[in-house]
Amino acid sequence: MFILSQYRNIAIDYKNMGATKSDLFTKEQNEFASMAKAIGHPARIAILQQLIKTNACICGDLVEELGLAQPTISQHLKELKNAGIIRGAIEGASVCYCIDPTVWRKYRKFFNEFFADVRVAGKGECC
């Protein structure tokens, strides 16, 4: 459950029991933080890598490929789908997933620009 306090500028996510001041940041910063959180688990990275490798919609193959239980895979797929990184289509009795190319390009562009802007200090130039 997500409730926004009308008296303070904080949003409280009761599901995760954390407080954030998301309104202090731009829409883009909040979007990319959500995306980074969505891919912040090794199983989700493995799922994305498998989807990229096959370059097609995957239905039940992920359980065999990754060696994780079906409920675990389903939960990770749900998180990736909620973040918009992947999309799913119902085919018969199963749901097939693939990378959402529009969202993928958007995030790839952001991260390329984000990392390109960084000048990493050489030895002795930083604290």
JSON list of C-alpha atoms in Angstrom, two decimals:
[
{"chain": "A", "resi": 1, "resn": "MET", "atom": "CA", "xyz": [0.00, 0.00, 0.00]},
{"chain": "A", "resi": 2, "resn": "PHE", "atom": "CA", "xyz": [1.38, 3.40, -0.93]},
{"chain": "A", "resi": 3, "resn": "ILE", "atom": "CA", "xyz": [0.13, 6.48, 0.94]},
{"chain": "A", "resi": 4, "resn": "LEU", "atom": "CA", "xyz": [1.28, 10.03, 0.35]},
{"chain": "A", "resi": 5, "resn": "SER", "atom": "CA", "xyz": [1.16, 12.23, 3.42]},
{"chain": "A", "resi": 6, "resn": "GLN", "atom": "CA", "xyz": [-0.64, 15.51, 2.83]},
{"chain": "A", "resi": 7, "resn": "TYR", "atom": "CA", "xyz": [1.15, 17.20, 5.73]},
{"chain": "A", "resi": 8, "resn": "ARG", "atom": "CA", "xyz": [4.77, 16.37, 4.93]},
{"chain": "A", "resi": 9, "resn": "ASN", "atom": "CA", "xyz": [6.70, 16.01, 1.71]},
{"chain": "A", "resi": 10, "resn": "ILE", "atom": "CA", "xyz": [7.43, 12.33, 2.17]},
{"chain": "A", "resi": 11, "resn": "ALA", "atom": "CA", "xyz": [5.96, 9.25, 0.65]},
{"chain": "A", "resi": 12, "resn": "ILE", "atom": "CA", "xyz": [5.72, 6.18, 2.83]},
{"chain": "A", "resi": 13, "resn": "ASP", "atom": "CA", "xyz": [5.73, 2.79, 1.22]},
{"chain": "A", "resi": 14, "resn": "TYR", "atom": "CA", "xyz": [4.13, 0.62, 3.90]},
{"chain": "A", "resi": 15, "resn": "LYS", "atom": "CA", "xyz": [4.86, -2.54, 1.93]},
{"chain": "A", "resi": 16, "resn": "ASN", "atom": "CA", "xyz": [8.60, -1.95, 2.28]},
{"chain": "A", "resi": 17, "resn": "MET", "atom": "CA", "xyz": [8.34, 0.15, 5.45]},
{"chain": "A", "resi": 18, "resn": "GLY", "atom": "CA", "xyz": [10.63, 2.82, 4.08]},
{"chain": "A", "resi": 19, "resn": "ALA", "atom": "CA", "xyz": [10.28, 6.56, 3.70]},
{"chain": "A", "resi": 20, "resn": "THR", "atom": "CA", "xyz": [11.46, 8.45, 0.66]},
{"chain": "A", "resi": 21, "resn": "LYS", "atom": "CA", "xyz": [11.38, 12.06, -0.34]},
{"chain": "A", "resi": 22, "resn": "SER", "atom": "CA", "xyz": [10.68, 11.27, -3.98]},
{"chain": "A", "resi": 23, "resn": "ASP", "atom": "CA", "xyz": [9.16, 14.67, -4.68]},
{"chain": "A", "resi": 24, "resn": "LEU", "atom": "CA", "xyz": [12.61, 16.24, -4.14]},
{"chain": "A", "resi": 25, "resn": "PHE", "atom": "CA", "xyz": [13.86, 14.52, -7.29]},
{"chain": "A", "resi": 26, "resn": "THR", "atom": "CA", "xyz": [12.98, 14.81, -10.95]},
{"chain": "A", "resi": 27, "resn": "LYS", "atom": "CA", "xyz": [10.59, 12.42, -12.62]},
{"chain": "A", "resi": 28, "resn": "GLU", "atom": "CA", "xyz": [13.52, 11.02, -14.60]},
{"chain": "A", "resi": 29, "resn": "GLN", "atom": "CA", "xyz": [15.60, 10.42, -11.44]},
{"chain": "A", "resi": 30, "resn": "ASN", "atom": "CA", "xyz": [12.70, 8.59, -9.80]},
{"chain": "A", "resi": 31, "resn": "GLU", "atom": "CA", "xyz": [12.06, 6.47, -12.92]},
{"chain": "A", "resi": 32, "resn": "PHE", "atom": "CA", "xyz": [15.68, 5.41, -13.22]},
{"chain": "A", "resi": 33, "resn": "ALA", "atom": "CA", "xyz": [15.94, 4.67, -9.50]},
{"chain": "A", "resi": 34, "resn": "SER", "atom": "CA", "xyz": [12.92, 2.37, -9.86]},
{"chain": "A", "resi": 35, "resn": "MET", "atom": "CA", "xyz": [14.50, 0.68, -12.84]},
{"chain": "A", "resi": 36, "resn": "ALA", "atom": "CA", "xyz": [17.81, 0.25, -11.03]},
{"chain": "A", "resi": 37, "resn": "LYS", "atom": "CA", "xyz": [15.96, -1.26, -8.08]},
{"chain": "A", "resi": 38, "resn": "ALA", "atom": "CA", "xyz": [14.11, -3.63, -10.41]},
{"chain": "A", "resi": 39, "resn": "ILE", "atom": "CA", "xyz": [17.35, -4.96, -11.90]},
{"chain": "A", "resi": 40, "resn": "GLY", "atom": "CA", "xyz": [19.12, -4.95, -8.53]},
{"chain": "A", "resi": 41, "resn": "HIS", "atom": "CA", "xyz": [18.87, -8.71, -8.03]},
{"chain": "A", "resi": 42, "resn": "PRO", "atom": "CA", "xyz": [21.11, -11.31, -9.69]},
{"chain": "A", "resi": 43, "resn": "ALA", "atom": "CA", "xyz": [18.14, -13.49, -10.67]},
{"chain": "A", "resi": 44, "resn": "ARG", "atom": "CA", "xyz": [16.58, -10.57, -12.53]},
{"chain": "A", "resi": 45, "resn": "ILE", "atom": "CA", "xyz": [19.84, -9.87, -14.32]},
{"chain": "A", "resi": 46, "resn": "ALA", "atom": "CA", "xyz": [19.95, -13.56, -15.33]},
{"chain": "A", "resi": 47, "resn": "ILE", "atom": "CA", "xyz": [16.35, -13.37, -16.57]},
{"chain": "A", "resi": 48, "resn": "LEU", "atom": "CA", "xyz": [17.11, -10.28, -18.65]},
{"chain": "A", "resi": 49, "resn": "GLN", "atom": "CA", "xyz": [20.26, -11.88, -20.05]},
{"chain": "A", "resi": 50, "resn": "GLN", "atom": "CA", "xyz": [18.27, -14.95, -21.06]},
{"chain": "A", "resi": 51, "resn": "LEU", "atom": "CA", "xyz": [15.59, -12.82, -22.72]},
{"chain": "A", "resi": 52, "resn": "ILE", "atom": "CA", "xyz": [18.26, -10.87, -24.60]},
{"chain": "A", "resi": 53, "resn": "LYS", "atom": "CA", "xyz": [20.11, -14.06, -25.59]},
{"chain": "A", "resi": 54, "resn": "THR", "atom": "CA", "xyz": [17.02, -15.73, -27.05]},
{"chain": "A", "resi": 55, "resn": "ASN", "atom": "CA", "xyz": [15.78, -12.49, -28.63]},
{"chain": "A", "resi": 56, "resn": "ALA", "atom": "CA", "xyz": [12.23, -13.82, -28.48]},
{"chain": "A", "resi": 57, "resn": "CYS", "atom": "CA", "xyz": [9.34, -14.26, -26.10]},
{"chain": "A", "resi": 58, "resn": "ILE", "atom": "CA", "xyz": [10.03, -16.90, -23.47]},
{"chain": "A", "resi": 59, "resn": "CYS", "atom": "CA", "xyz": [7.26, -18.83, -21.74]},
{"chain": "A", "resi": 60, "resn": "GLY", "atom": "CA", "xyz": [8.33, -21.72, -19.51]},
{"chain": "A", "resi": 61, "resn": "ASP", "atom": "CA", "xyz": [11.98, -22.05, -20.47]},
{"chain": "A", "resi": 62, "resn": "LEU", "atom": "CA", "xyz": [13.28, -19.78, -17.72]},
{"chain": "A", "resi": 63, "resn": "VAL", "atom": "CA", "xyz": [12.83, -22.33, -14.95]},
{"chain": "A", "resi": 64, "resn": "GLU", "atom": "CA", "xyz": [14.93, -24.89, -16.81]},
{"chain": "A", "resi": 65, "resn": "GLU", "atom": "CA", "xyz": [17.57, -22.35, -17.85]},
{"chain": "A", "resi": 66, "resn": "LEU", "atom": "CA", "xyz": [18.03, -20.66, -14.46]},
{"chain": "A", "resi": 67, "resn": "GLY", "atom": "CA", "xyz": [17.39, -23.55, -12.09]},
{"chain": "A", "resi": 68, "resn": "LEU", "atom": "CA", "xyz": [15.11, -21.50, -9.83]},
{"chain": "A", "resi": 69, "resn": "ALA", "atom": "CA", "xyz": [11.66, -22.53, -8.66]},
{"chain": "A", "resi": 70, "resn": "GLN", "atom": "CA", "xyz": [8.67, -21.43, -10.75]},
{"chain": "A", "resi": 71, "resn": "PRO", "atom": "CA", "xyz": [7.23, -19.18, -7.98]},
{"chain": "A", "resi": 72, "resn": "THR", "atom": "CA", "xyz": [10.62, -17.47, -7.62]},
{"chain": "A", "resi": 73, "resn": "ILE", "atom": "CA", "xyz": [10.88, -16.86, -11.37]},
{"chain": "A", "resi": 74, "resn": "SER", "atom": "CA", "xyz": [7.29, -15.58, -11.42]},
{"chain": "A", "resi": 75, "resn": "GLN", "atom": "CA", "xyz": [7.98, -13.09, -8.64]},
{"chain": "A", "resi": 76, "resn": "HIS", "atom": "CA", "xyz": [11.08, -11.75, -10.41]},
{"chain": "A", "resi": 77, "resn": "LEU", "atom": "CA", "xyz": [9.19, -11.51, -13.71]},
{"chain": "A", "resi": 78, "resn": "LYS", "atom": "CA", "xyz": [6.45, -9.57, -11.93]},
{"chain": "A", "resi": 79, "resn": "GLU", "atom": "CA", "xyz": [8.99, -7.05, -10.60]},
{"chain": "A", "resi": 80, "resn": "LEU", "atom": "CA", "xyz": [10.56, -6.58, -14.03]},
{"chain": "A", "resi": 81, "resn": "LYS", "atom": "CA", "xyz": [7.14, -6.20, -15.63]},
{"chain": "A", "resi": 82, "resn": "ASN", "atom": "CA", "xyz": [5.99, -3.69, -13.00]},
{"chain": "A", "resi": 83, "resn": "ALA", "atom": "CA", "xyz": [9.10, -1.63, -13.79]},
{"chain": "A", "resi": 84, "resn": "GLY", "atom": "CA", "xyz": [8.16, -1.76, -17.48]},
{"chain": "A", "resi": 85, "resn": "ILE", "atom": "CA", "xyz": [11.40, -3.42, -18.53]},
{"chain": "A", "resi": 86, "resn": "ILE", "atom": "CA", "xyz": [9.65, -6.48, -19.88]},
{"chain": "A", "resi": 87, "resn": "ARG", "atom": "CA", "xyz": [6.18, -7.14, -21.17]},
{"chain": "A", "resi": 88, "resn": "GLY", "atom": "CA", "xyz": [4.10, -10.27, -21.15]},
{"chain": "A", "resi": 89, "resn": "ALA", "atom": "CA", "xyz": [1.48, -11.75, -23.41]},
{"chain": "A", "resi": 90, "resn": "ILE", "atom": "CA", "xyz": [-0.86, -14.59, -22.61]},
{"chain": "A", "resi": 91, "resn": "GLU", "atom": "CA", "xyz": [-0.44, -17.54, -24.97]},
{"chain": "A", "resi": 92, "resn": "GLY", "atom": "CA", "xyz": [-2.69, -20.43, -24.08]},
{"chain": "A", "resi": 93, "resn": "ALA", "atom": "CA", "xyz": [-2.21, -21.40, -20.45]},
{"chain": "A", "resi": 94, "resn": "SER", "atom": "CA", "xyz": [1.07, -19.50, -19.99]},
{"chain": "A", "resi": 95, "resn": "VAL", "atom": "CA", "xyz": [2.44, -15.98, -20.13]},
{"chain": "A", "resi": 96, "resn": "CYS", "atom": "CA", "xyz": [5.31, -15.29, -22.49]},
{"chain": "A", "resi": 97, "resn": "TYR", "atom": "CA", "xyz": [7.79, -12.50, -21.74]},
{"chain": "A", "resi": 98, "resn": "CYS", "atom": "CA", "xyz": [10.13, -10.33, -23.77]},
{"chain": "A", "resi": 99, "resn": "ILE", "atom": "CA", "xyz": [12.15, -7.15, -23.35]},
{"chain": "A", "resi": 100, "resn": "ASP", "atom": "CA", "xyz": [10.14, -3.98, -24.02]},
{"chain": "A", "resi": 101, "resn": "PRO", "atom": "CA", "xyz": [12.34, -2.42, -26.72]},
{"chain": "A", "resi": 102, "resn": "THR", "atom": "CA", "xyz": [11.11, 1.15, -26.18]},
{"chain": "A", "resi": 103, "resn": "VAL", "atom": "CA", "xyz": [11.81, 1.10, -22.46]},
{"chain": "A", "resi": 104, "resn": "TRP", "atom": "CA", "xyz": [15.09, -0.75, -22.97]},
{"chain": "A", "resi": 105, "resn": "ARG", "atom": "CA", "xyz": [16.35, 1.91, -25.41]},
{"chain": "A", "resi": 106, "resn": "LYS", "atom": "CA", "xyz": [15.29, 4.68, -23.01]},
{"chain": "A", "resi": 107, "resn": "TYR", "atom": "CA", "xyz": [17.23, 3.20, -20.10]},
{"chain": "A", "resi": 108, "resn": "ARG", "atom": "CA", "xyz": [20.23, 2.30, -22.26]},
{"chain": "A", "resi": 109, "resn": "LYS", "atom": "CA", "xyz": [20.41, 5.91, -23.46]},
{"chain": "A", "resi": 110, "resn": "PHE", "atom": "CA", "xyz": [20.15, 7.24, -19.91]},
{"chain": "A", "resi": 111, "resn": "PHE", "atom": "CA", "xyz": [22.83, 4.96, -18.52]},
{"chain": "A", "resi": 112, "resn": "ASN", "atom": "CA", "xyz": [25.16, 5.60, -21.47]},
{"chain": "A", "resi": 113, "resn": "GLU", "atom": "CA", "xyz": [24.84, 9.35, -20.92]},
{"chain": "A", "resi": 114, "resn": "PHE", "atom": "CA", "xyz": [25.06, 8.99, -17.15]},
{"chain": "A", "resi": 115, "resn": "PHE", "atom": "CA", "xyz": [28.32, 7.03, -17.24]},
{"chain": "A", "resi": 116, "resn": "ALA", "atom": "CA", "xyz": [29.79, 9.08, -20.12]},
{"chain": "A", "resi": 117, "resn": "ASP", "atom": "CA", "xyz": [29.52, 12.28, -18.04]},
{"chain": "A", "resi": 118, "resn": "VAL", "atom": "CA", "xyz": [31.77, 10.91, -15.30]},
{"chain": "A", "resi": 119, "resn": "ARG", "atom": "CA", "xyz": [35.43, 11.86, -15.25]},
{"chain": "A", "resi": 120, "resn": "VAL", "atom": "CA", "xyz": [37.04, 9.35, -12.99]},
{"chain": "A", "resi": 121, "resn": "ALA", "atom": "CA", "xyz": [39.87, 10.85, -10.97]},
{"chain": "A", "resi": 122, "resn": "GLY", "atom": "CA", "xyz": [43.28, 9.35, -11.42]},
{"chain": "A", "resi": 123, "resn": "LYS", "atom": "CA", "xyz": [45.44, 7.98, -8.63]},
{"chain": "A", "resi": 124, "resn": "GLY", "atom": "CA", "xyz": [46.04, 10.61, -5.99]},
{"chain": "A", "resi": 125, "resn": "GLU", "atom": "CA", "xyz": [43.40, 13.03, -7.37]},
{"chain": "A", "resi": 126, "resn": "CYS", "atom": "CA", "xyz": [40.62, 11.91, -5.08]},
{"chain": "A", "resi": 127, "resn": "CYS", "atom": "CA", "xyz": [40.21, 11.54, -1.33]}
]
